[in-house]
PDB file of C-alpha atoms in Angstrom:
ATOM      1  CA  MET A   1       7.425   2.383  11.862  1.00  0.00           C
ATOM      2  CA  ALA A   2       9.050   0.092  14.433  1.00  0.00           C
ATOM      3  CA  LEU A   3       8.751  -3.602  13.585  1.00  0.00           C
ATOM      4  CA  LEU A   4       9.729  -6.770  15.413  1.00  0.00           C
ATOM      5  CA  ARG A   5      11.500  -8.872  12.788  1.00  0.00           C
ATOM      6  CA  VAL A   6      10.249 -12.455  12.535  1.00  0.00           C
ATOM      7  CA  ASP A   7      11.968 -14.905  10.183  1.00  0.00           C
ATOM      8  CA  ALA A   8       9.263 -17.508   9.680  1.00  0.00           C
ATOM      9  CA  ARG A   9      10.708 -18.906   6.450  1.00  0.00           C
ATOM     10  CA  PRO A  10      12.517 -21.870   8.101  1.00  0.00           C
ATOM     11  CA  LEU A  11       9.345 -22.746  10.025  1.00  0.00           C
ATOM     12  CA  VAL A  12       7.049 -23.036   7.005  1.00  0.00           C
ATOM     13  CA  PRO A  13       8.262 -26.510   5.887  1.00  0.00           C
ATOM     14  CA  ARG A  14       8.273 -27.730   9.496  1.00  0.00           C
ATOM     15  CA  LEU A  15       4.686 -26.578   9.900  1.00  0.00           C
ATOM     16  CA  ARG A  16       3.722 -28.328   6.660  1.00  0.00           C
ATOM     17  CA  ALA A  17       5.268 -31.569   7.935  1.00  0.00           C
ATOM     18  CA  GLU A  18       3.279 -31.262  11.162  1.00  0.00           C
ATOM     19  CA  LEU A  19       0.087 -30.751   9.163  1.00  0.00           C
ATOM     20  CA  ALA A  20       0.758 -33.747   6.920  1.00  0.00           C
ATOM     21  CA  ALA A  21       1.311 -36.001   9.962  1.00  0.00           C
ATOM     22  CA  LEU A  22      -1.786 -34.590  11.670  1.00  0.00           C
ATOM     23  CA  LEU A  23      -4.102 -35.102   8.697  1.00  0.00           C
ATOM     24  CA  ALA A  24      -2.709 -38.540   7.849  1.00  0.00           C
ATOM     25  CA  GLY A  25      -3.520 -39.703  11.382  1.00  0.00           C
ATOM     26  CA  LEU A  26      -7.163 -38.611  11.381  1.00  0.00           C
ATOM     27  CA  PRO A  27      -9.788 -41.360  11.204  1.00  0.00           C
ATOM     28  CA  GLY A  28     -12.603 -40.838   8.724  1.00  0.00           C
ATOM     29  CA  GLY A  29     -15.090 -39.498  11.238  1.00  0.00           C
ATOM     30  CA  ASP A  30     -12.791 -36.711  12.413  1.00  0.00           C
ATOM     31  CA  TRP A  31     -12.897 -35.008   9.026  1.00  0.00           C
ATOM     32  CA  ALA A  32     -16.538 -34.069   9.624  1.00  0.00           C
ATOM     33  CA  HIS A  33     -15.945 -32.458  13.037  1.00  0.00           C
ATOM     34  CA  PRO A  34     -16.946 -28.779  13.240  1.00  0.00           C
ATOM     35  CA  THR A  35     -14.166 -26.223  13.756  1.00  0.00           C
ATOM     36  CA  ALA A  36     -13.923 -22.690  15.110  1.00  0.00           C
ATOM     37  CA  CYS A  37     -14.470 -21.447  11.538  1.00  0.00           C
ATOM     38  CA  PRO A  38     -18.270 -20.981  11.360  1.00  0.00           C
ATOM     39  CA  GLY A  39     -19.856 -23.584   9.099  1.00  0.00           C
ATOM     40  CA  TRP A  40     -16.559 -25.266   8.259  1.00  0.00           C
ATOM     41  CA  SER A  41     -15.628 -28.839   9.146  1.00  0.00           C
ATOM     42  CA  VAL A  42     -12.098 -30.195   9.500  1.00  0.00           C
ATOM     43  CA  HIS A  43     -12.288 -31.177   5.819  1.00  0.00           C
ATOM     44  CA  ASP A  44     -13.338 -27.647   4.906  1.00  0.00           C
ATOM     45  CA  VAL A  45     -10.446 -26.059   6.818  1.00  0.00           C
ATOM     46  CA  ALA A  46      -8.004 -28.479   5.175  1.00  0.00           C
ATOM     47  CA  ALA A  47      -9.510 -27.598   1.789  1.00  0.00           C
ATOM     48  CA  HIS A  48      -9.066 -23.919   2.595  1.00  0.00           C
ATOM     49  CA  LEU A  49      -5.393 -24.575   3.387  1.00  0.00           C
ATOM     50  CA  LEU A  50      -5.035 -26.184  -0.033  1.00  0.00           C
ATOM     51  CA  GLY A  51      -6.592 -23.075  -1.543  1.00  0.00           C
ATOM     52  CA  VAL A  52      -4.136 -20.902   0.370  1.00  0.00           C
ATOM     53  CA  GLU A  53      -1.175 -22.840  -1.024  1.00  0.00           C
ATOM     54  CA  LEU A  54      -2.469 -22.928  -4.608  1.00  0.00           C
ATOM     55  CA  GLY A  55      -3.413 -19.264  -4.550  1.00  0.00           C
ATOM     56  CA  ASN A  56      -0.033 -18.191  -3.230  1.00  0.00           C
ATOM     57  CA  VAL A  57       1.895 -20.144  -5.833  1.00  0.00           C
ATOM     58  CA  SER A  58      -0.360 -18.891  -8.629  1.00  0.00           C
ATOM     59  CA  VAL A  59      -0.286 -15.231  -7.599  1.00  0.00           C
ATOM     60  CA  ARG A  60       3.191 -14.859  -6.130  1.00  0.00           C
ATOM     61  CA  ARG A  61       5.276 -17.215  -8.266  1.00  0.00           C
ATOM     62  CA  ASP A  62       3.295 -17.189 -11.498  1.00  0.00           C
ATOM     63  CA  HIS A  63       1.884 -13.614 -11.274  1.00  0.00           C
ATOM     64  CA  TRP A  64      -1.603 -14.831 -12.077  1.00  0.00           C
ATOM     65  CA  GLY A  65      -3.937 -11.859 -11.555  1.00  0.00           C
ATOM     66  CA  LEU A  66      -6.483 -12.496  -8.821  1.00  0.00           C
ATOM     67  CA  GLY A  67      -8.392 -10.092  -6.634  1.00  0.00           C
ATOM     68  CA  PRO A  68     -11.434  -7.880  -6.228  1.00  0.00           C
ATOM     69  CA  GLY A  69     -12.704  -5.643  -8.999  1.00  0.00           C
ATOM     70  CA  ASP A  70     -12.505  -1.869  -8.881  1.00  0.00           C
ATOM     71  CA  GLY A  71     -14.284  -0.524  -5.829  1.00  0.00           C
ATOM     72  CA  GLU A  72     -15.093  -3.980  -4.433  1.00  0.00           C
ATOM     73  CA  ASP A  73     -14.495  -4.468  -0.710  1.00  0.00           C
ATOM     74  CA  LEU A  74     -11.501  -6.767  -0.182  1.00  0.00           C
ATOM     75  CA  ASP A  75     -12.911  -8.503   2.902  1.00  0.00           C
ATOM     76  CA  ALA A  76     -16.259  -9.226   1.214  1.00  0.00           C
ATOM     77  CA  TRP A  77     -14.562 -10.481  -1.938  1.00  0.00           C
ATOM     78  CA  LEU A  78     -12.200 -12.728   0.012  1.00  0.00           C
ATOM     79  CA  ASN A  79     -14.983 -14.240   2.124  1.00  0.00           C
ATOM     80  CA  ARG A  80     -17.013 -15.059  -0.996  1.00  0.00           C
ATOM     81  CA  PHE A  81     -13.948 -16.401  -2.814  1.00  0.00           C
ATOM     82  CA  ASN A  82     -13.050 -18.686   0.118  1.00  0.00           C
ATOM     83  CA  GLU A  83     -16.580 -20.051   0.408  1.00  0.00           C
ATOM     84  CA  GLN A  84     -16.708 -20.829  -3.311  1.00  0.00           C
ATOM     85  CA  TRP A  85     -13.417 -22.707  -3.113  1.00  0.00           C
ATOM     86  CA  VAL A  86     -14.399 -24.741  -0.038  1.00  0.00           C
ATOM     87  CA  ASP A  87     -17.768 -25.629  -1.563  1.00  0.00           C
ATOM     88  CA  ALA A  88     -16.062 -26.991  -4.681  1.00  0.00           C
ATOM     89  CA  ALA A  89     -13.291 -28.753  -2.726  1.00  0.00           C
ATOM     90  CA  ARG A  90     -15.787 -30.880  -0.792  1.00  0.00           C
ATOM     91  CA  ARG A  91     -15.505 -33.224  -3.789  1.00  0.00           C
ATOM     92  CA  ILE A  92     -11.855 -33.959  -2.926  1.00  0.00           C
ATOM     93  CA  SER A  93     -11.162 -37.000  -0.763  1.00  0.00           C
ATOM     94  CA  PRO A  94      -9.132 -36.606   2.448  1.00  0.00           C
ATOM     95  CA  ALA A  95      -6.302 -38.727   1.028  1.00  0.00           C
ATOM     96  CA  LEU A  96      -6.056 -36.568  -2.085  1.00  0.00           C
ATOM     97  CA  LEU A  97      -6.297 -33.366  -0.037  1.00  0.00           C
ATOM     98  CA  ILE A  98      -3.253 -34.440   1.966  1.00  0.00           C
ATOM     99  CA  GLU A  99      -1.285 -35.141  -1.212  1.00  0.00           C
ATOM    100  CA  LEU A 100      -2.255 -31.868  -2.869  1.00  0.00           C
ATOM    101  CA  ILE A 101      -1.544 -29.714   0.217  1.00  0.00           C
ATOM    102  CA  ASP A 102       1.908 -31.255   0.487  1.00  0.00           C
ATOM    103  CA  MET A 103       2.684 -30.738  -3.190  1.00  0.00           C
ATOM    104  CA  ALA A 104       1.415 -27.156  -3.351  1.00  0.00           C
ATOM    105  CA  GLY A 105       3.096 -26.304  -0.038  1.00  0.00           C
ATOM    106  CA  LEU A 106       6.436 -27.502  -1.394  1.00  0.00           C
ATOM    107  CA  ARG A 107       6.056 -25.285  -4.468  1.00  0.00           C
ATOM    108  CA  PHE A 108       5.334 -22.307  -2.175  1.00  0.00           C
ATOM    109  CA  GLU A 109       8.421 -23.034  -0.077  1.00  0.00           C
ATOM    110  CA  GLU A 110      10.569 -23.189  -3.205  1.00  0.00           C
ATOM    111  CA  HIS A 111       9.308 -19.722  -4.071  1.00  0.00           C
ATOM    112  CA  LEU A 112      10.008 -18.422  -0.553  1.00  0.00           C
ATOM    113  CA  ALA A 113      13.636 -19.494  -0.906  1.00  0.00           C
ATOM    114  CA  THR A 114      14.058 -17.014  -3.778  1.00  0.00           C
ATOM    115  CA  LEU A 115      12.855 -13.950  -1.824  1.00  0.00           C
ATOM    116  CA  ASP A 116      14.864 -11.132  -0.250  1.00  0.00           C
ATOM    117  CA  LEU A 117      13.166 -11.014   3.144  1.00  0.00           C
ATOM    118  CA  ASP A 118      14.346  -7.464   3.865  1.00  0.00           C
ATOM    119  CA  ALA A 119      13.098  -5.966   0.607  1.00  0.00           C
ATOM    120  CA  ALA A 120       9.961  -3.818   0.557  1.00  0.00           C
ATOM    121  CA  GLY A 121       6.895  -5.780  -0.467  1.00  0.00           C
ATOM    122  CA  ALA A 122       3.142  -5.383  -0.622  1.00  0.00           C
ATOM    123  CA  PRO A 123       1.242  -3.921   2.351  1.00  0.00           C
ATOM    124  CA  VAL A 124       0.086  -6.128   5.203  1.00  0.00           C
ATOM    125  CA  PRO A 125      -3.061  -4.060   5.836  1.00  0.00           C
ATOM    126  CA  TRP A 126      -3.694  -5.005   9.478  1.00  0.00           C
ATOM    127  CA  ALA A 127      -0.080  -4.151  10.352  1.00  0.00           C
ATOM    128  CA  THR A 128       1.132  -1.454   7.937  1.00  0.00           C
ATOM    129  CA  GLY A 129      -2.118  -0.091   6.515  1.00  0.00           C
ATOM    130  CA  SER A 130      -1.564   0.924   2.907  1.00  0.00           C
ATOM    131  CA  ASP A 131       2.219   1.261   3.374  1.00  0.00           C
ATOM    132  CA  PRO A 132       4.598  -1.361   1.963  1.00  0.00           C
ATOM    133  CA  ALA A 133       5.661  -4.058   4.410  1.00  0.00           C
ATOM    134  CA  PRO A 134       9.012  -5.821   4.470  1.00  0.00           C
ATOM    135  CA  VAL A 135       8.829  -9.186   2.752  1.00  0.00           C
ATOM    136  CA  TRP A 136       9.630 -10.979   6.025  1.00  0.00           C
ATOM    137  CA  LEU A 137       6.419  -9.625   7.552  1.00  0.00           C
ATOM    138  CA  ASP A 138       4.374 -10.850   4.591  1.00  0.00           C
ATOM    139  CA  VAL A 139       5.992 -14.295   4.884  1.00  0.00           C
ATOM    140  CA  ALA A 140       5.339 -14.306   8.640  1.00  0.00           C
ATOM    141  CA  ARG A 141       1.697 -13.444   7.936  1.00  0.00           C
ATOM    142  CA  GLU A 142       1.449 -16.440   5.600  1.00  0.00           C
ATOM    143  CA  TYR A 143       3.019 -18.637   8.283  1.00  0.00           C
ATOM    144  CA  MET A 144       0.514 -17.287  10.806  1.00  0.00           C
ATOM    145  CA  GLU A 145      -2.474 -18.201   8.636  1.00  0.00           C
ATOM    146  CA  ARG A 146      -1.221 -21.753   8.202  1.00  0.00           C
ATOM    147  CA  TYR A 147      -0.529 -22.072  11.930  1.00  0.00           C
ATOM    148  CA  VAL A 148      -3.969 -20.766  12.944  1.00  0.00           C
ATOM    149  CA  HIS A 149      -5.865 -23.141  10.665  1.00  0.00           C
ATOM    150  CA  GLN A 150      -3.788 -26.110  11.765  1.00  0.00           C
ATOM    151  CA  HIS A 151      -4.458 -25.065  15.365  1.00  0.00           C
ATOM    152  CA  GLN A 152      -8.186 -25.081  14.622  1.00  0.00           C
ATOM    153  CA  ILE A 153      -7.973 -28.621  13.226  1.00  0.00           C
ATOM    154  CA  ARG A 154      -6.031 -29.747  16.300  1.00  0.00           C
ATOM    155  CA  GLN A 155      -8.637 -28.246  18.605  1.00  0.00           C
ATOM    156  CA  ALA A 156     -11.537 -29.754  16.663  1.00  0.00           C
ATOM    157  CA  THR A 157     -10.031 -33.238  16.765  1.00  0.00           C
ATOM    158  CA  GLY A 158      -8.616 -33.166  20.290  1.00  0.00           C
ATOM    159  CA  ARG A 159      -4.995 -33.306  19.118  1.00  0.00           C
ATOM    160  CA  PRO A 160      -2.153 -31.637  21.072  1.00  0.00           C
ATOM    161  CA  ALA A 161      -1.383 -28.005  20.293  1.00  0.00           C
ATOM    162  CA  LEU A 162       1.833 -27.047  18.556  1.00  0.00           C
ATOM    163  CA  GLY A 163       4.600 -26.012  20.956  1.00  0.00           C
ATOM    164  CA  ALA A 164       6.171 -22.684  21.826  1.00  0.00           C
ATOM    165  CA  ALA A 165       8.676 -22.808  18.945  1.00  0.00           C
ATOM    166  CA  PHE A 166       5.744 -22.683  16.507  1.00  0.00           C
ATOM    167  CA  THR A 167       3.489 -20.389  18.548  1.00  0.00           C
ATOM    168  CA  ALA A 168       5.842 -17.586  19.606  1.00  0.00           C
ATOM    169  CA  PRO A 169       6.518 -16.323  16.038  1.00  0.00           C
ATOM    170  CA  VAL A 170       2.770 -16.216  15.400  1.00  0.00           C
ATOM    171  CA  LEU A 171       2.051 -14.071  18.442  1.00  0.00           C
ATOM    172  CA  THR A 172       4.952 -11.714  17.683  1.00  0.00           C
ATOM    173  CA  THR A 173       3.761 -11.362  14.088  1.00  0.00           C
ATOM    174  CA  ALA A 174       0.187 -10.687  15.193  1.00  0.00           C
ATOM    175  CA  ALA A 175       1.409  -8.075  17.708  1.00  0.00           C
ATOM    176  CA  HIS A 176       1.998  -5.755  14.735  1.00  0.00           C
ATOM    177  CA  ALA A 177      -1.783  -5.299  14.703  1.00  0.00           C
ATOM    178  CA  LEU A 178      -1.806  -3.762  18.208  1.00  0.00           C
ATOM    179  CA  PRO A 179      -0.865  -0.206  17.144  1.00  0.00           C
ATOM    180  CA  ARG A 180      -3.604  -0.232  14.486  1.00  0.00           C
ATOM    181  CA  ALA A 181      -6.136  -1.287  17.135  1.00  0.00           C
ATOM    182  CA  LEU A 182      -5.292   1.880  19.082  1.00  0.00           C
ATOM    183  CA  ASP A 183      -5.377   4.239  16.086  1.00  0.00           C
ATOM    184  CA  GLN A 184      -8.698   5.822  17.031  1.00  0.00           C
ATOM    185  CA  VAL A 185      -7.631   6.582  20.614  1.00  0.00           C
ATOM    186  CA  THR A 186      -5.607   9.763  21.169  1.00  0.00           C
ATOM    187  CA  ARG A 187      -3.332   9.986  24.192  1.00  0.00           C
ATOM    188  CA  PRO A 188      -0.310  12.149  25.097  1.00  0.00           C
ATOM    189  CA  ILE A 189       3.014  11.342  23.451  1.00  0.00           C
ATOM    190  CA  GLY A 190       4.868   8.754  25.535  1.00  0.00           C
ATOM    191  CA  THR A 191       1.747   6.930  26.725  1.00  0.00           C
ATOM    192  CA  VAL A 192       2.526   3.203  27.089  1.00  0.00           C
ATOM    193  CA  VAL A 193       0.162   0.255  26.667  1.00  0.00           C
ATOM    194  CA  THR A 194       1.178  -3.350  27.354  1.00  0.00           C
ATOM    195  CA  PHE A 195      -0.395  -6.506  25.987  1.00  0.00           C
ATOM    196  CA  THR A 196       0.541  -9.824  27.593  1.00  0.00           C
ATOM    197  CA  ALA A 197      -0.236 -13.344  26.343  1.00  0.00           C
ATOM    198  CA  GLU A 198       0.488 -15.797  29.146  1.00  0.00           C
ATOM    199  CA  GLY A 199       1.562 -19.389  28.582  1.00  0.00           C
ATOM    200  CA  GLU A 200       3.590 -21.386  26.098  1.00  0.00           C
ATOM    201  CA  GLY A 201       4.822 -19.195  23.258  1.00  0.00           C
ATOM    202  CA  GLY A 202       3.460 -16.018  24.826  1.00  0.00           C
ATOM    203  CA  GLY A 203       5.114 -12.766  25.852  1.00  0.00           C
ATOM    204  CA  THR A 204       4.542  -9.089  26.529  1.00  0.00           C
ATOM    205  CA  TRP A 205       4.451  -6.351  23.880  1.00  0.00           C
ATOM    206  CA  HIS A 206       4.688  -2.607  24.480  1.00  0.00           C
ATOM    207  CA  VAL A 207       2.906  -0.023  22.340  1.00  0.00           C
ATOM    208  CA  VAL A 208       3.883   3.647  22.743  1.00  0.00           C
ATOM    209  CA  ARG A 209       2.256   6.824  21.509  1.00  0.00           C
ATOM    210  CA  PHE A 210       4.676   8.735  19.258  1.00  0.00           C
ATOM    211  CA  PRO A 211       4.032  12.016  17.413  1.00  0.00           C
ATOM    212  CA  ALA A 212       2.981  10.122  14.273  1.00  0.00           C
ATOM    213  CA  GLY A 213       0.780   7.635  16.119  1.00  0.00           C
ATOM    214  CA  TRP A 214       1.002   4.386  18.063  1.00  0.00           C
ATOM    215  CA  GLU A 215       3.990   2.100  17.458  1.00  0.00           C
ATOM    216  CA  LEU A 216       5.437  -1.077  18.892  1.00  0.00           C
ATOM    217  CA  ASP A 217       8.415  -0.412  21.135  1.00  0.00           C
ATOM    218  CA  PRO A 218      11.145  -3.016  20.512  1.00  0.00           C
ATOM    219  CA  ALA A 219      13.055  -1.624  23.505  1.00  0.00           C
ATOM    220  CA  GLN A 220      10.238  -2.747  25.840  1.00  0.00           C
ATOM    221  CA  SER A 221       9.581   0.602  27.527  1.00  0.00           C
ATOM    222  CA  ALA A 222      10.211   0.807  31.270  1.00  0.00           C
ATOM    223  CA  SER A 223       7.712   3.659  31.700  1.00  0.00           C
ATOM    224  CA  PRO A 224       4.544   2.903  33.683  1.00  0.00           C
ATOM    225  CA  ALA A 225       1.762   1.630  31.440  1.00  0.00           C
ATOM    226  CA  ALA A 226      -1.492   3.562  31.169  1.00  0.00           C
ATOM    227  CA  CYS A 227      -3.178   0.252  30.389  1.00  0.00           C
ATOM    228  CA  GLN A 228      -2.045  -3.318  31.031  1.00  0.00           C
ATOM    229  CA  ALA A 229      -4.070  -5.940  29.152  1.00  0.00           C
ATOM    230  CA  ARG A 230      -3.655  -9.686  29.615  1.00  0.00           C
ATOM    231  CA  THR A 231      -4.967 -12.925  28.196  1.00  0.00           C
ATOM    232  CA  THR A 232      -3.638 -16.422  27.559  1.00  0.00           C
ATOM    233  CA  ALA A 233      -1.619 -17.380  24.490  1.00  0.00           C
ATOM    234  CA  ALA A 234      -4.609 -19.381  23.237  1.00  0.00           C
ATOM    235  CA  GLY A 235      -6.911 -16.474  24.012  1.00  0.00           C
ATOM    236  CA  ALA A 236      -4.661 -14.070  22.100  1.00  0.00           C
ATOM    237  CA  LEU A 237      -4.772 -16.303  19.028  1.00  0.00           C
ATOM    238  CA  LYS A 238      -8.570 -16.272  19.134  1.00  0.00           C
ATOM    239  CA  LEU A 239      -8.673 -12.530  19.715  1.00  0.00           C
ATOM    240  CA  TYR A 240      -6.428 -11.744  16.751  1.00  0.00           C
ATOM    241  CA  VAL A 241      -8.546 -13.825  14.333  1.00  0.00           C
ATOM    242  CA  ARG A 242     -11.859 -12.509  15.697  1.00  0.00           C
ATOM    243  CA  ASP A 243     -12.971 -15.876  17.069  1.00  0.00           C
ATOM    244  CA  PRO A 244     -16.189 -15.133  19.016  1.00  0.00           C
ATOM    245  CA  SER A 245     -15.131 -17.657  21.679  1.00  0.00           C
ATOM    246  CA  ALA A 246     -12.069 -15.550  22.603  1.00  0.00           C
ATOM    247  CA  PRO A 247     -12.054 -14.904  26.360  1.00  0.00           C
ATOM    248  CA  PRO A 248     -12.380 -11.258  27.439  1.00  0.00           C
ATOM    249  CA  LEU A 249      -9.181  -9.430  28.224  1.00  0.00           C
ATOM    250  CA  THR A 250      -8.288  -8.756  31.825  1.00  0.00           C
ATOM    251  CA  TRP A 251      -6.905  -5.262  32.244  1.00  0.00           C
ATOM    252  CA  HIS A 252      -5.850  -2.501  34.609  1.00  0.00           C
ATOM    253  CA  GLY A 253      -5.838   1.224  33.915  1.00  0.00           C
ATOM    254  CA  ASP A 254      -7.373   3.095  30.991  1.00  0.00           C
ATOM    255  CA  ARG A 255     -10.627   1.399  29.962  1.00  0.00           C
ATOM    256  CA  GLU A 256     -10.829   3.068  26.541  1.00  0.00           C
ATOM    257  CA  LEU A 257      -7.411   1.706  25.622  1.00  0.00           C
ATOM    258  CA  ALA A 258      -8.392  -1.763  26.849  1.00  0.00           C
ATOM    259  CA  ASP A 259     -11.602  -1.682  24.793  1.00  0.00           C
ATOM    260  CA  ALA A 260      -9.588  -0.678  21.719  1.00  0.00           C
ATOM    261  CA  LEU A 261      -7.187  -3.584  22.217  1.00  0.00           C
ATOM    262  CA  ALA A 262     -10.151  -5.953  22.505  1.00  0.00           C
ATOM    263  CA  GLY A 263     -11.013  -5.042  18.910  1.00  0.00           C
ATOM    264  CA  VAL A 264      -7.598  -5.967  17.496  1.00  0.00           C
ATOM    265  CA  LYS A 265      -7.633  -7.786  14.163  1.00  0.00           C
ATOM    266  CA  ALA A 266      -4.738  -9.621  12.520  1.00  0.00           C
ATOM    267  CA  VAL A 267      -6.589 -11.284   9.630  1.00  0.00           C
ATOM    268  CA  LEU A 268      -8.543 -10.280   6.556  1.00  0.00           C
ATOM    269  CA  GLY A 269     -12.210 -11.188   6.395  1.00  0.00           C
TER     270      GLY A 269
END
């Protein structure tokens, strides 16, 4: 499987610093603003980020068993688990949330520093299915989740978006979901599909049909594309996380391939 290596490890502490400055500058009323996460306020999204940090340290560093029971759907379990955490965390004040996110985030970063990024790790289901993923892809996925939720807080409170240096690794990481989106569409070997996210941090990614299935093409194939799909960088972020406000793709060529790309998913739940 062809992968586009993303080393997000140095960005994680920078992203945490941006979040701390963002949250510390919010007046009291902004914490109640609704976000793109249905039913969640800014406070709720910040509480979820705390849960992400605590869960990662507990499971990854401390090997504390946590997950669905036998036969339980992972997405359903995770959605219920997240809602339970956010409900309970509404008791935590904004000031304490900021402190706890910073502390737990630092513990997670200390753990990241011990990892061999090129070792084989657990699957990243939306990118590798049930196959092991390299650790760097798992770390990039964690970075992506933190970026997306911070982006949602910025949007909800009218704060400036993070720049290209933060955004580009997210979109490249999420592009690993594009081949999976095309899995149910069969085309001749060598068929090329392009996906373009225009704007700051964006780019173009090529997906090619190989004998074993669809794969990203790091060489950026020069062959004519059977389908060319486009959106904005902001639109791509919404599309990958299944935000219902994501703008429709513009496309040329094979409609079935374009429809498949419109169903791409780079998150659990």
